[in-house]
CSV table of C-alpha atoms in Angstrom, one decimal:
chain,number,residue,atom,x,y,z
A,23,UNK,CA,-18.1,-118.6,-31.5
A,24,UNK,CA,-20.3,-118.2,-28.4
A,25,UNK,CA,-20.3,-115.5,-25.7
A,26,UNK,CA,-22.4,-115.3,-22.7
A,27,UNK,CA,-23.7,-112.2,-22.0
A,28,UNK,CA,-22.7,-109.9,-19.0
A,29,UNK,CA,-24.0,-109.5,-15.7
A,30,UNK,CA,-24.0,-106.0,-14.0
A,31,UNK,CA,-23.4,-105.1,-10.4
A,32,UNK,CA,-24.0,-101.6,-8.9
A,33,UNK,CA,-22.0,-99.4,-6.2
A,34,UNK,CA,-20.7,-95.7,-5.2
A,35,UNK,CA,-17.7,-94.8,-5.9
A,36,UNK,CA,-15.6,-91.6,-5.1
A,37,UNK,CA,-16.1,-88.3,-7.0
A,38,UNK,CA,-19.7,-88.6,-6.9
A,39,UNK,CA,-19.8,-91.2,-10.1
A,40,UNK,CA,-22.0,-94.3,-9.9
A,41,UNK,CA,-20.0,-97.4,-10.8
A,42,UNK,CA,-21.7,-100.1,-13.0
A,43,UNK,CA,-19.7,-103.1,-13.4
A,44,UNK,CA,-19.9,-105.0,-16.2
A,45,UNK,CA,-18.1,-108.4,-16.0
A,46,UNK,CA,-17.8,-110.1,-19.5
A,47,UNK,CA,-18.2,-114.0,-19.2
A,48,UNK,CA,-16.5,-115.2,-21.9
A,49,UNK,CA,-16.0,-119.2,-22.7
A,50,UNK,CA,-12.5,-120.3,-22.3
A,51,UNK,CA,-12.1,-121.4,-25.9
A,52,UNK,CA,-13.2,-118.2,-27.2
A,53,UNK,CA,-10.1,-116.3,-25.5
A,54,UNK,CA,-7.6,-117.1,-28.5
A,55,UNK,CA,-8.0,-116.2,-32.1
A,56,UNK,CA,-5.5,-117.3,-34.6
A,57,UNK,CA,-4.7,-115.3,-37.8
A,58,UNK,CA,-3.3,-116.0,-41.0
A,59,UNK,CA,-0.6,-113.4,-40.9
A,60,UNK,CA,0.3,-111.1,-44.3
A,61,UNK,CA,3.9,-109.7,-44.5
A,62,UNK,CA,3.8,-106.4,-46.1
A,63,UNK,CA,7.5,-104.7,-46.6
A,64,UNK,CA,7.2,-101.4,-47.4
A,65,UNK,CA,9.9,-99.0,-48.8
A,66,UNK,CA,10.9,-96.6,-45.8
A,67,UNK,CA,10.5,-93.9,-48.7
A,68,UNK,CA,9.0,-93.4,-51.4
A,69,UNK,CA,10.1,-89.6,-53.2
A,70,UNK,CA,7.4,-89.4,-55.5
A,71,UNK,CA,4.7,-89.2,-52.8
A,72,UNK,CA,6.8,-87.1,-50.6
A,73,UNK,CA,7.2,-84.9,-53.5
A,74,UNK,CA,3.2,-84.7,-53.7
A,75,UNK,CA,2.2,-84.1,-50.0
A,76,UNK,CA,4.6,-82.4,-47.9
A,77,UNK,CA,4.7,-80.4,-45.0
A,78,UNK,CA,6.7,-77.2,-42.9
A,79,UNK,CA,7.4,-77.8,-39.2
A,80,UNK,CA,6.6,-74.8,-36.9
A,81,UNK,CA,7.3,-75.1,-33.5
A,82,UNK,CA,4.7,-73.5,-31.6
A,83,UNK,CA,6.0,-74.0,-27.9
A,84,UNK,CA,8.8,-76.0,-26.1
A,85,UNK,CA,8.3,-75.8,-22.4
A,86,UNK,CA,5.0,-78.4,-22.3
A,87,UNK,CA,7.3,-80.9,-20.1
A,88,UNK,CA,6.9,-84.4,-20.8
A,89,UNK,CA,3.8,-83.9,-23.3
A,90,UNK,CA,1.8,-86.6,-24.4
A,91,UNK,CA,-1.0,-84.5,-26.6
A,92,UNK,CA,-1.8,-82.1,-28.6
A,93,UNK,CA,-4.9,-81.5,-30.2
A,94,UNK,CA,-6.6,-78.7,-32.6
A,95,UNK,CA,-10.0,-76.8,-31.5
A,96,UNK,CA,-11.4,-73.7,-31.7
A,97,UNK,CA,-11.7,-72.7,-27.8
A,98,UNK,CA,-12.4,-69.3,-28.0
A,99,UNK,CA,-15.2,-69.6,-31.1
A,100,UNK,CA,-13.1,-66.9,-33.2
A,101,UNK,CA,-13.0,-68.9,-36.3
A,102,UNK,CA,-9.2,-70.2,-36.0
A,103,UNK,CA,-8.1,-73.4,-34.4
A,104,UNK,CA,-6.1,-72.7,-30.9
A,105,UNK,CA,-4.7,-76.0,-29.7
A,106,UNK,CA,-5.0,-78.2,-26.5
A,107,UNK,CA,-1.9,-79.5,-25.1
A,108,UNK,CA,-1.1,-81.7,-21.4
A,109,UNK,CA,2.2,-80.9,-19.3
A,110,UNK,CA,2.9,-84.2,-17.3
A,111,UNK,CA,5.9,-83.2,-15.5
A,112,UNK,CA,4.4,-79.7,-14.1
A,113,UNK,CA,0.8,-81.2,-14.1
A,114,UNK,CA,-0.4,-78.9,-16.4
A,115,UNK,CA,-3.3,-78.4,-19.0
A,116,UNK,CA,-2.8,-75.9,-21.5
A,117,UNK,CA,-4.3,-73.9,-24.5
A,118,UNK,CA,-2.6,-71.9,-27.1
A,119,UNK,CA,-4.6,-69.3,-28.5
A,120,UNK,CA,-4.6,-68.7,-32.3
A,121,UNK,CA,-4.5,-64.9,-33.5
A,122,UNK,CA,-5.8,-66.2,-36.6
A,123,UNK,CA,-2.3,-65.4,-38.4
A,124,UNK,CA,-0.9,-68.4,-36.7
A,125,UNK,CA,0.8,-66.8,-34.0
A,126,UNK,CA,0.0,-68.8,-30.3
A,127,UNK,CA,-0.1,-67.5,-27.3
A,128,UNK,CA,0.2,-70.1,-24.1
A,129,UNK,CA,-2.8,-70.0,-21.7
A,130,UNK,CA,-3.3,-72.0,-18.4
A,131,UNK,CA,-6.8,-73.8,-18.1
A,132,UNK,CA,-5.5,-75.9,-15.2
A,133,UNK,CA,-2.2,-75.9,-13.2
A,134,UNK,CA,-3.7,-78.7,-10.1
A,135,UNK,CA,-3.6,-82.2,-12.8
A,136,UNK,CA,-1.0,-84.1,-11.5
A,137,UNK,CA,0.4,-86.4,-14.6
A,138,UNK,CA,-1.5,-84.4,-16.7
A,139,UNK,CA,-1.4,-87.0,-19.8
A,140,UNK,CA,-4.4,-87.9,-21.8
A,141,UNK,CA,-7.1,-85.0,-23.5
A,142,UNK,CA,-10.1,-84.9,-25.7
A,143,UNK,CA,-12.3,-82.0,-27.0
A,144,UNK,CA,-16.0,-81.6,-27.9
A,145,UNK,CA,-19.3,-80.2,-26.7
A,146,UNK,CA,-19.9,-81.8,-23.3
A,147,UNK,CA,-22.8,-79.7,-22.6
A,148,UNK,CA,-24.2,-78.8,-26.1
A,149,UNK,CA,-24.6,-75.4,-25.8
A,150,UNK,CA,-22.6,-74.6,-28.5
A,151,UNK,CA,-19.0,-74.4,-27.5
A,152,UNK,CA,-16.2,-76.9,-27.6
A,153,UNK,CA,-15.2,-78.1,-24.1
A,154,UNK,CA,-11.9,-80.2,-22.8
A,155,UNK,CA,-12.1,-83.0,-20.8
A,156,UNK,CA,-8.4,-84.6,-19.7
A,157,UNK,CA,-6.9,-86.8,-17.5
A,158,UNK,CA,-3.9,-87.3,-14.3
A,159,UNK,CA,-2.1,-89.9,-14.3
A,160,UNK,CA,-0.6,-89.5,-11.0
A,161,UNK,CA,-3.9,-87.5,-9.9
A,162,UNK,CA,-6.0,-90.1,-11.0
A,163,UNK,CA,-8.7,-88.0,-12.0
A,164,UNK,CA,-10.6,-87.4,-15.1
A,165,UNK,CA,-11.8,-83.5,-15.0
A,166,UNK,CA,-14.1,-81.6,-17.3
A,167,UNK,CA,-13.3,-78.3,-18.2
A,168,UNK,CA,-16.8,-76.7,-19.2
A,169,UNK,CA,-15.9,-74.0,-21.8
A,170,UNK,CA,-18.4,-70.7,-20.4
A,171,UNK,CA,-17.9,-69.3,-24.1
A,172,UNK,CA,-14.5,-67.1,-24.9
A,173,UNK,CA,-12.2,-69.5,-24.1
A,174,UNK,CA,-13.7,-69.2,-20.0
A,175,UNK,CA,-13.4,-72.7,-18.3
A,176,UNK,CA,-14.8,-74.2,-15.1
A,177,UNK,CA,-13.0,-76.9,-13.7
A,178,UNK,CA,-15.3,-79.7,-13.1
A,179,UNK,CA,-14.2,-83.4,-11.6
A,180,UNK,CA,-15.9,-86.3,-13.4
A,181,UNK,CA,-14.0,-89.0,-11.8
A,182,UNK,CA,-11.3,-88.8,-8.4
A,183,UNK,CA,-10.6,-92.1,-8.5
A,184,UNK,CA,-9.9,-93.9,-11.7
A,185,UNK,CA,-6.2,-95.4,-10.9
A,186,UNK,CA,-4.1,-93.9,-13.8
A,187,UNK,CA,-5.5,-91.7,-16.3
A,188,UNK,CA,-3.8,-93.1,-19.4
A,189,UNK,CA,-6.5,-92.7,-22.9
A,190,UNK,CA,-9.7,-90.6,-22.9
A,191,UNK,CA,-12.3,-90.4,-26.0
A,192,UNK,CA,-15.2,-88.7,-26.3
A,193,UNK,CA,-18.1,-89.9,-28.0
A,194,UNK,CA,-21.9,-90.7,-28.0
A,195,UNK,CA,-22.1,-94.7,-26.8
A,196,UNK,CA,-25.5,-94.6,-26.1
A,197,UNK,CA,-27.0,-93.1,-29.3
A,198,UNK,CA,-28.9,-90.6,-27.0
A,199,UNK,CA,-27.5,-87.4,-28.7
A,200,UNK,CA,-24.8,-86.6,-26.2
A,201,UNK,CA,-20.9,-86.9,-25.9
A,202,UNK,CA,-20.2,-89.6,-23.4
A,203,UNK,CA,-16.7,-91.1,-22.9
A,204,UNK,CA,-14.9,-93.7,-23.0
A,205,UNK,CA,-11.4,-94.7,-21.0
A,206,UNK,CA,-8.4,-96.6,-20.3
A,207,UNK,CA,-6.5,-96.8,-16.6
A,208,UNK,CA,-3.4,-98.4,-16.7
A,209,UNK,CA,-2.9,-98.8,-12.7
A,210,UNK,CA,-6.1,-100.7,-12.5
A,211,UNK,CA,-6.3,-102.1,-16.2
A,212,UNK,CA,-9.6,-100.7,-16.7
A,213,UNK,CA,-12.0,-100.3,-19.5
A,214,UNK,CA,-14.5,-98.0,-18.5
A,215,UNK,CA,-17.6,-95.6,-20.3
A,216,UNK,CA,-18.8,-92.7,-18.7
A,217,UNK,CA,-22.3,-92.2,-20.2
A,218,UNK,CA,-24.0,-89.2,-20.2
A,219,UNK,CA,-27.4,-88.6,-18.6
A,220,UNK,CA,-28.2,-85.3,-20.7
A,221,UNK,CA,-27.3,-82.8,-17.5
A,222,UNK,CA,-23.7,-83.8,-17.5
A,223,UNK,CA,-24.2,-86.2,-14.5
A,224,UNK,CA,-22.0,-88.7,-15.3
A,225,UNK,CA,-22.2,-93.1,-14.4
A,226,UNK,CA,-19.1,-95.0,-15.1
A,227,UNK,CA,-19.7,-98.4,-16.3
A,228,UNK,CA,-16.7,-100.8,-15.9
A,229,UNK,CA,-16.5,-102.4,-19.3
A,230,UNK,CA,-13.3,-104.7,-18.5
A,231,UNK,CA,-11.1,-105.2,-15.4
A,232,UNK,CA,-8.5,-107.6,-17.6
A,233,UNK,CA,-6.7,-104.6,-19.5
A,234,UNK,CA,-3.7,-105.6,-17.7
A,235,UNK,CA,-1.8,-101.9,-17.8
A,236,UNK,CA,-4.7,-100.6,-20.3
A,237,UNK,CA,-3.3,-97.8,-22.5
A,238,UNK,CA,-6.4,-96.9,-25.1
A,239,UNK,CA,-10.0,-97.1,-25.6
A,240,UNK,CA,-11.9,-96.2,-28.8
A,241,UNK,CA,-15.0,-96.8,-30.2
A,242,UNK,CA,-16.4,-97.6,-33.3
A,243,UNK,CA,-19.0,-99.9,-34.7
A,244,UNK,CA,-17.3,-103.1,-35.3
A,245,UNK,CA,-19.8,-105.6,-35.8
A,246,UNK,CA,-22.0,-102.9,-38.4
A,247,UNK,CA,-25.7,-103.6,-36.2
A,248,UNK,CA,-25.5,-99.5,-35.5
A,249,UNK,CA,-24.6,-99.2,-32.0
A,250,UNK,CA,-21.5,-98.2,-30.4
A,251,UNK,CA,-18.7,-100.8,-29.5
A,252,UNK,CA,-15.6,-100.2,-27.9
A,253,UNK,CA,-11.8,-101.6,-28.7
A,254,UNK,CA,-8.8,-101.4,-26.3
A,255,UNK,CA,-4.9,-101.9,-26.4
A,256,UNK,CA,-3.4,-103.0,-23.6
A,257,UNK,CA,0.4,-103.5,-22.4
A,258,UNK,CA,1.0,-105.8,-20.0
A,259,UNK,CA,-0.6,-108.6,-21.5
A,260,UNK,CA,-0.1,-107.7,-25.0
A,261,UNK,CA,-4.0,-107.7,-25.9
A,262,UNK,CA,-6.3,-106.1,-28.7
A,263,UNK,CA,-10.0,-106.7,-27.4
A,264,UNK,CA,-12.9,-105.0,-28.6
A,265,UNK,CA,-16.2,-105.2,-26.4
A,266,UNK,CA,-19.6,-105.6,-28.3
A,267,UNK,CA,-22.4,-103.3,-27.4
A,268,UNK,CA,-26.1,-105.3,-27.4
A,269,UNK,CA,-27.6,-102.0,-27.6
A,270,UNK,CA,-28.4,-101.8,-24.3
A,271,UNK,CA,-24.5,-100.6,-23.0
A,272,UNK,CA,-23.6,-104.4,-22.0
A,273,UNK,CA,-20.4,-105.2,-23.1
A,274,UNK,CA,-19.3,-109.0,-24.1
A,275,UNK,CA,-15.4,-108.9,-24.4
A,276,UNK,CA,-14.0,-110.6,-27.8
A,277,UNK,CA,-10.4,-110.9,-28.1
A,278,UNK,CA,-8.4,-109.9,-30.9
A,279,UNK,CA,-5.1,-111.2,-30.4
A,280,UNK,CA,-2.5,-111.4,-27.2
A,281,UNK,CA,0.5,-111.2,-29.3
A,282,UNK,CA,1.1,-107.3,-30.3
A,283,UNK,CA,3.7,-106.8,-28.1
A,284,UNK,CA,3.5,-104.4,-25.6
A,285,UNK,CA,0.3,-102.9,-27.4
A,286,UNK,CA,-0.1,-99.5,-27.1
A,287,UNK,CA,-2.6,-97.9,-29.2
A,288,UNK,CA,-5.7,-98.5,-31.4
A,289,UNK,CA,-7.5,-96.2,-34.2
A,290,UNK,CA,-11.0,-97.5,-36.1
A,291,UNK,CA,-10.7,-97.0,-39.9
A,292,UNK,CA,-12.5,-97.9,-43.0
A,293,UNK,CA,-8.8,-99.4,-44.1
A,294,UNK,CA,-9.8,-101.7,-47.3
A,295,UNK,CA,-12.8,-99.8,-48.3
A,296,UNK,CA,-15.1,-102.5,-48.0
A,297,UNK,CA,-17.8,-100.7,-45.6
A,298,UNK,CA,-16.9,-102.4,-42.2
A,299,UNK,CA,-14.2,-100.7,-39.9
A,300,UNK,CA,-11.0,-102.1,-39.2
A,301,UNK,CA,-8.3,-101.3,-37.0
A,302,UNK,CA,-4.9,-99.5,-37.2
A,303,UNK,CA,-2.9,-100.5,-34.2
A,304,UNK,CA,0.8,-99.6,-32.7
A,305,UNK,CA,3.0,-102.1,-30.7
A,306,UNK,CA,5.6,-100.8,-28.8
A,307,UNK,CA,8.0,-103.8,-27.8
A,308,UNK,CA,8.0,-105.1,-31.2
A,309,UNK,CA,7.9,-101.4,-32.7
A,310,UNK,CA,5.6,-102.3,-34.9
A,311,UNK,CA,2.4,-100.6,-36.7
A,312,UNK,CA,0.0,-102.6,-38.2
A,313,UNK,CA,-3.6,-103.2,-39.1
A,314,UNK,CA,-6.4,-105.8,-38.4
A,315,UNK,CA,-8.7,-107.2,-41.3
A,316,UNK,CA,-12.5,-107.1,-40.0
A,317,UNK,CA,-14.5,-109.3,-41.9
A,318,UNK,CA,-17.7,-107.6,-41.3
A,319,UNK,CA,-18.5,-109.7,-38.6
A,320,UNK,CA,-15.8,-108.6,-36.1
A,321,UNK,CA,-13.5,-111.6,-36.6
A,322,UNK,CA,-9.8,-110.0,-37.4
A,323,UNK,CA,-7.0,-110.3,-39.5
A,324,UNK,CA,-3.3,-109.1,-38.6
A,325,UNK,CA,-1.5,-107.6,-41.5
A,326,UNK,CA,1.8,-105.7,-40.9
A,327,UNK,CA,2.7,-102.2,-42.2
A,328,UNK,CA,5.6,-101.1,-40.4
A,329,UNK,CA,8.4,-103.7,-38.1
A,330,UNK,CA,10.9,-100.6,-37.8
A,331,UNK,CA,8.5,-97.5,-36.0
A,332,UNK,CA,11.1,-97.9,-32.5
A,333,UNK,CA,9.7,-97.4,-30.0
A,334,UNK,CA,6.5,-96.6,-31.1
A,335,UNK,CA,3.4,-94.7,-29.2
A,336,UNK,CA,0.6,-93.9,-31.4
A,337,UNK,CA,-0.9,-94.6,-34.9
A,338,UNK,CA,-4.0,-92.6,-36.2
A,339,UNK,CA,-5.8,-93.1,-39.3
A,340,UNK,CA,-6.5,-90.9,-41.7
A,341,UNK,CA,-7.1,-89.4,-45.3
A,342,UNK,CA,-4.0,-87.6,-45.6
A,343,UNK,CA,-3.6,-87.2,-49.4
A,344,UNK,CA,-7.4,-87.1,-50.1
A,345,UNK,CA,-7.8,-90.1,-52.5
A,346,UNK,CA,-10.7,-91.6,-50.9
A,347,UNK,CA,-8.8,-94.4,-48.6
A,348,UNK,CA,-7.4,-94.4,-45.0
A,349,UNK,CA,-3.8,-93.7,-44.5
A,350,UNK,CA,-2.2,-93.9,-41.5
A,351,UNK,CA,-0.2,-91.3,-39.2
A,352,UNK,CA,2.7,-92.8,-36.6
A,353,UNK,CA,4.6,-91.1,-33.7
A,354,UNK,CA,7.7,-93.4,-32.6
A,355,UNK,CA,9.6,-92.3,-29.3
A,356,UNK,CA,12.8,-93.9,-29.5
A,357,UNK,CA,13.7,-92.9,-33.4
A,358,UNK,CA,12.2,-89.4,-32.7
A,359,UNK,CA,9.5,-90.0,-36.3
A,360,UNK,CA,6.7,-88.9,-37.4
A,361,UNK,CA,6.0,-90.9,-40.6
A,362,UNK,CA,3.0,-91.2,-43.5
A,363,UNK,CA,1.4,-94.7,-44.3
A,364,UNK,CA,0.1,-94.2,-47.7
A,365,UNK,CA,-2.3,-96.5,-48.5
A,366,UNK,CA,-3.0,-97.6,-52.4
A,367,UNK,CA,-6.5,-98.7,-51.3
A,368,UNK,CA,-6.5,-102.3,-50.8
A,369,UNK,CA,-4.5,-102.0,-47.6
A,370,UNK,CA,-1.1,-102.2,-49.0
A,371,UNK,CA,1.2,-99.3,-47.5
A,372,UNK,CA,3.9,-97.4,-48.4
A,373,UNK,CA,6.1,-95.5,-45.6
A,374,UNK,CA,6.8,-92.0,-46.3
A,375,UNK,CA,8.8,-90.7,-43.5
A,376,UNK,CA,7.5,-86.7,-42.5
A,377,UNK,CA,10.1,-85.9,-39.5
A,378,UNK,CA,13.4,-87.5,-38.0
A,379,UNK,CA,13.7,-85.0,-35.1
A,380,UNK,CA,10.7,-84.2,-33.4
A,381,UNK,CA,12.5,-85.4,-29.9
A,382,UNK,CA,10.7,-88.4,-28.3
A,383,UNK,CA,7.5,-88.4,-31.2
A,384,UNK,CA,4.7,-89.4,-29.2
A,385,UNK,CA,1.8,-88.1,-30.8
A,386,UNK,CA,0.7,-86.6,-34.3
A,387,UNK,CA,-2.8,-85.8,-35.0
A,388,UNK,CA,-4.4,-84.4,-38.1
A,389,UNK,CA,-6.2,-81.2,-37.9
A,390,UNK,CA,-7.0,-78.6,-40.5
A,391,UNK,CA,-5.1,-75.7,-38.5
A,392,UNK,CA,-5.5,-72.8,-41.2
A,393,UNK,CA,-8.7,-73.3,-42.5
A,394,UNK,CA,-7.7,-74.0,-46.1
A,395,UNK,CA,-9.1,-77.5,-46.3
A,396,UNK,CA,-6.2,-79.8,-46.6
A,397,UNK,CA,-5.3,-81.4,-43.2
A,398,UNK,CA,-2.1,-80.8,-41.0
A,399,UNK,CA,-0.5,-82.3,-38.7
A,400,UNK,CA,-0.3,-81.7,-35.0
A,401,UNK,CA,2.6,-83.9,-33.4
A,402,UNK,CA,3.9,-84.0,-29.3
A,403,UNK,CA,7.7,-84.4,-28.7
A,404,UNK,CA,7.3,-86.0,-25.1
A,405,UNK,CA,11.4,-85.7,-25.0
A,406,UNK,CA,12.0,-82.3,-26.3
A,407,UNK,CA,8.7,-80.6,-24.6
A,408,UNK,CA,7.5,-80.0,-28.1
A,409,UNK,CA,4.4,-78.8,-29.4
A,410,UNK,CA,4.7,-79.1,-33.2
A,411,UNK,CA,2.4,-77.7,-36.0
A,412,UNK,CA,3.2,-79.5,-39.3
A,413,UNK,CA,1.2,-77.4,-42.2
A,414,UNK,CA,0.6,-78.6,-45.4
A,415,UNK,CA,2.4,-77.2,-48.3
């Protein structure tokens, strides 16, 4: 199906980033997809692979108010993983420092990040250290917190004026051997990537201005010709659209479907073992998880895991039980769940729910916490203020 390629238009912007718009011009016929459509009803449980991979909740703090993310990094370079968390109500981004016994102990990095909401962590800078870049909602800034080496951090603002903060990823787009980003802004239902030149001077280019209330970015090779693409979930006009790089950072919007209601997250994975990436996805009106068939050639299948996550906020995939295929983790707000999608390998899913009670699930991430090579589980209770550490047994 033809696209025409974008067309780019420069201006400043506030904060100091250059803005590069890039405006998709897509034929209209190539707006709708359709999909042949595979039910798959999973048992909620299954006990024999509960009995095999299990975890123990620890909860490490509950006064993160209204958190939306929680992820694992070793800040302060002793070895352990401390852990990265964002305060929403209190505008707040915090660190817990790991004793190396397990024992955290809460840490301000910024207390001035109004709607403090999403996070990511890596080496901005590359010297060496891992750094923390987050988002405001309500601020509507994206700030950079360069990590000086023992957990020291100076605040730096990438972006005062993206329209509300809502995803953040880091990741090289531009295959020139730094960590750019990329973003979603539900205020303005933007797709944007920040590339970056090198010396951490940053140039937002405006990938999509369609992402009616835009809730996450990601990217991943889709289309396997080696260069970066980027995928998007938004709300409001219940749209999966992925974005495909010529190699050159223009962007040519492809849409994946504009039926996953109220769509709310999107995670790349290898999920049939075929060699192309596919995509787990989470749709909140319809509360369902589910994942999209890539042929190789970025055309995409919808086949359902889950119709009963309630409410739910994110999915993430992931190896969980180590058998060589991609599981998948999902948080669900209204039914408070964290649950385990095993996969058998040729996509096919089995629900294994992990936790009933972690108050308003939001998020679970996997992260080998204690260094013993299995992964846990890192999960946000946006209700309950939760910060949860789920460790493998």
């Amino acid at each position: 199906m033809p696209f025409f390629a974008g067309r780019k238009t420069g201006r400043s912007a506030p904060g100091g980033v250059r803005v590069l718009m890039v405006r998709p011009l897509i034929l209209a016929i190539s707006l709708l997809m359709i999909f042949v459509v595979f039910e798959v009803h999973a048992a909620q449980e299954d006990p024999a692979a509960a009995e095999a991979v299990t975890f123990t909740r620890k909860v490490v703090d509950a006064t993160v108010k209204q958190i939306h993310t929680a992820l694992g990094a070793d800040l302060d370079k002793d070895g352990d993983m401390d852990i990265v968390a964002t305060d929403y109500r209190q505008g707040d981004v915090v660190w817990f420092q790991n004793d190396g016994r397990g024992n955290y102990t809460k840490k301000m990095l910024d207390a001035n990040l109004p709607g403090a909401y999403p996070a990511s962590v890596g080496d901005v800078d590359k010297d060496g250290d891992t750094d923390v870049i987050a988002g405001g909602y309500l601020a509507d800034d994206f700030v950079w917190y360069q990590n000086n080496g023992g957990g020291n951090f100076t605040r730096r603002v990438i972006d005062a004026n993206t329209n509300g903060a809502h995803s953040i990823v880091l990741g090289d787009v531009d295959k020139d051997g730094d960590n750019d980003f990329v973003t979603s802004s539900q205020d303005a239902g933007t797709i944007a990537c920040y590339q970056n030149d090198g010396r951490q001077n940053f140039t937002r280019r405006i990938i999509d201005t369609t992402a009616l209330k835009a809730k996450r970015a990601e990217m991943a090779d889709l289309d396997g010709d080696g260069d970066m693409d980027i995928v998007s979930a938004s709300f409001g006009n219940h749209r999966l659209a992925w974005y495909q790089n010529d190699g050159r950072q223009n962007f040519t919007r492809k849409v994946i479907t504009t039926t996953a209601k109220g769509a709310y997250f999107v995670s790349p994975a290898d999920v049939d073992g075929d060699g192309d990436i596919d995509l787990f996805a989470a749709s909140r009106r319809n509360n369902t998880v589910a994942w999209y068939r890539n042929d190789g050639r970025g055309n995409f299948t919808f086949v359902k895991i889950d119709g009963n996550a309630m409410g739910v906020r994110t999915v993430i995939g992931v190896d969980i039980d180590r058998d060589g295929d991609m599981d998948a983790i999902a948080s669900s707000v209204d039914d408070d769940t964290v649950a385990w999608h095993r996969n058998d390998g040729r996509g096919v899913f089995t629900k294994v729910v992990l936790d009933r009670s972690l108050n308003g699930a939001y998020w679970t991430a996997p992260v080998d916490m204690n260094g013993d090579g299995r992964l846990d589980l890192l999960g946000a209770g946006k209700v309950g203020n939760t910060v949860a550490l789920y460790t493998r047994n």
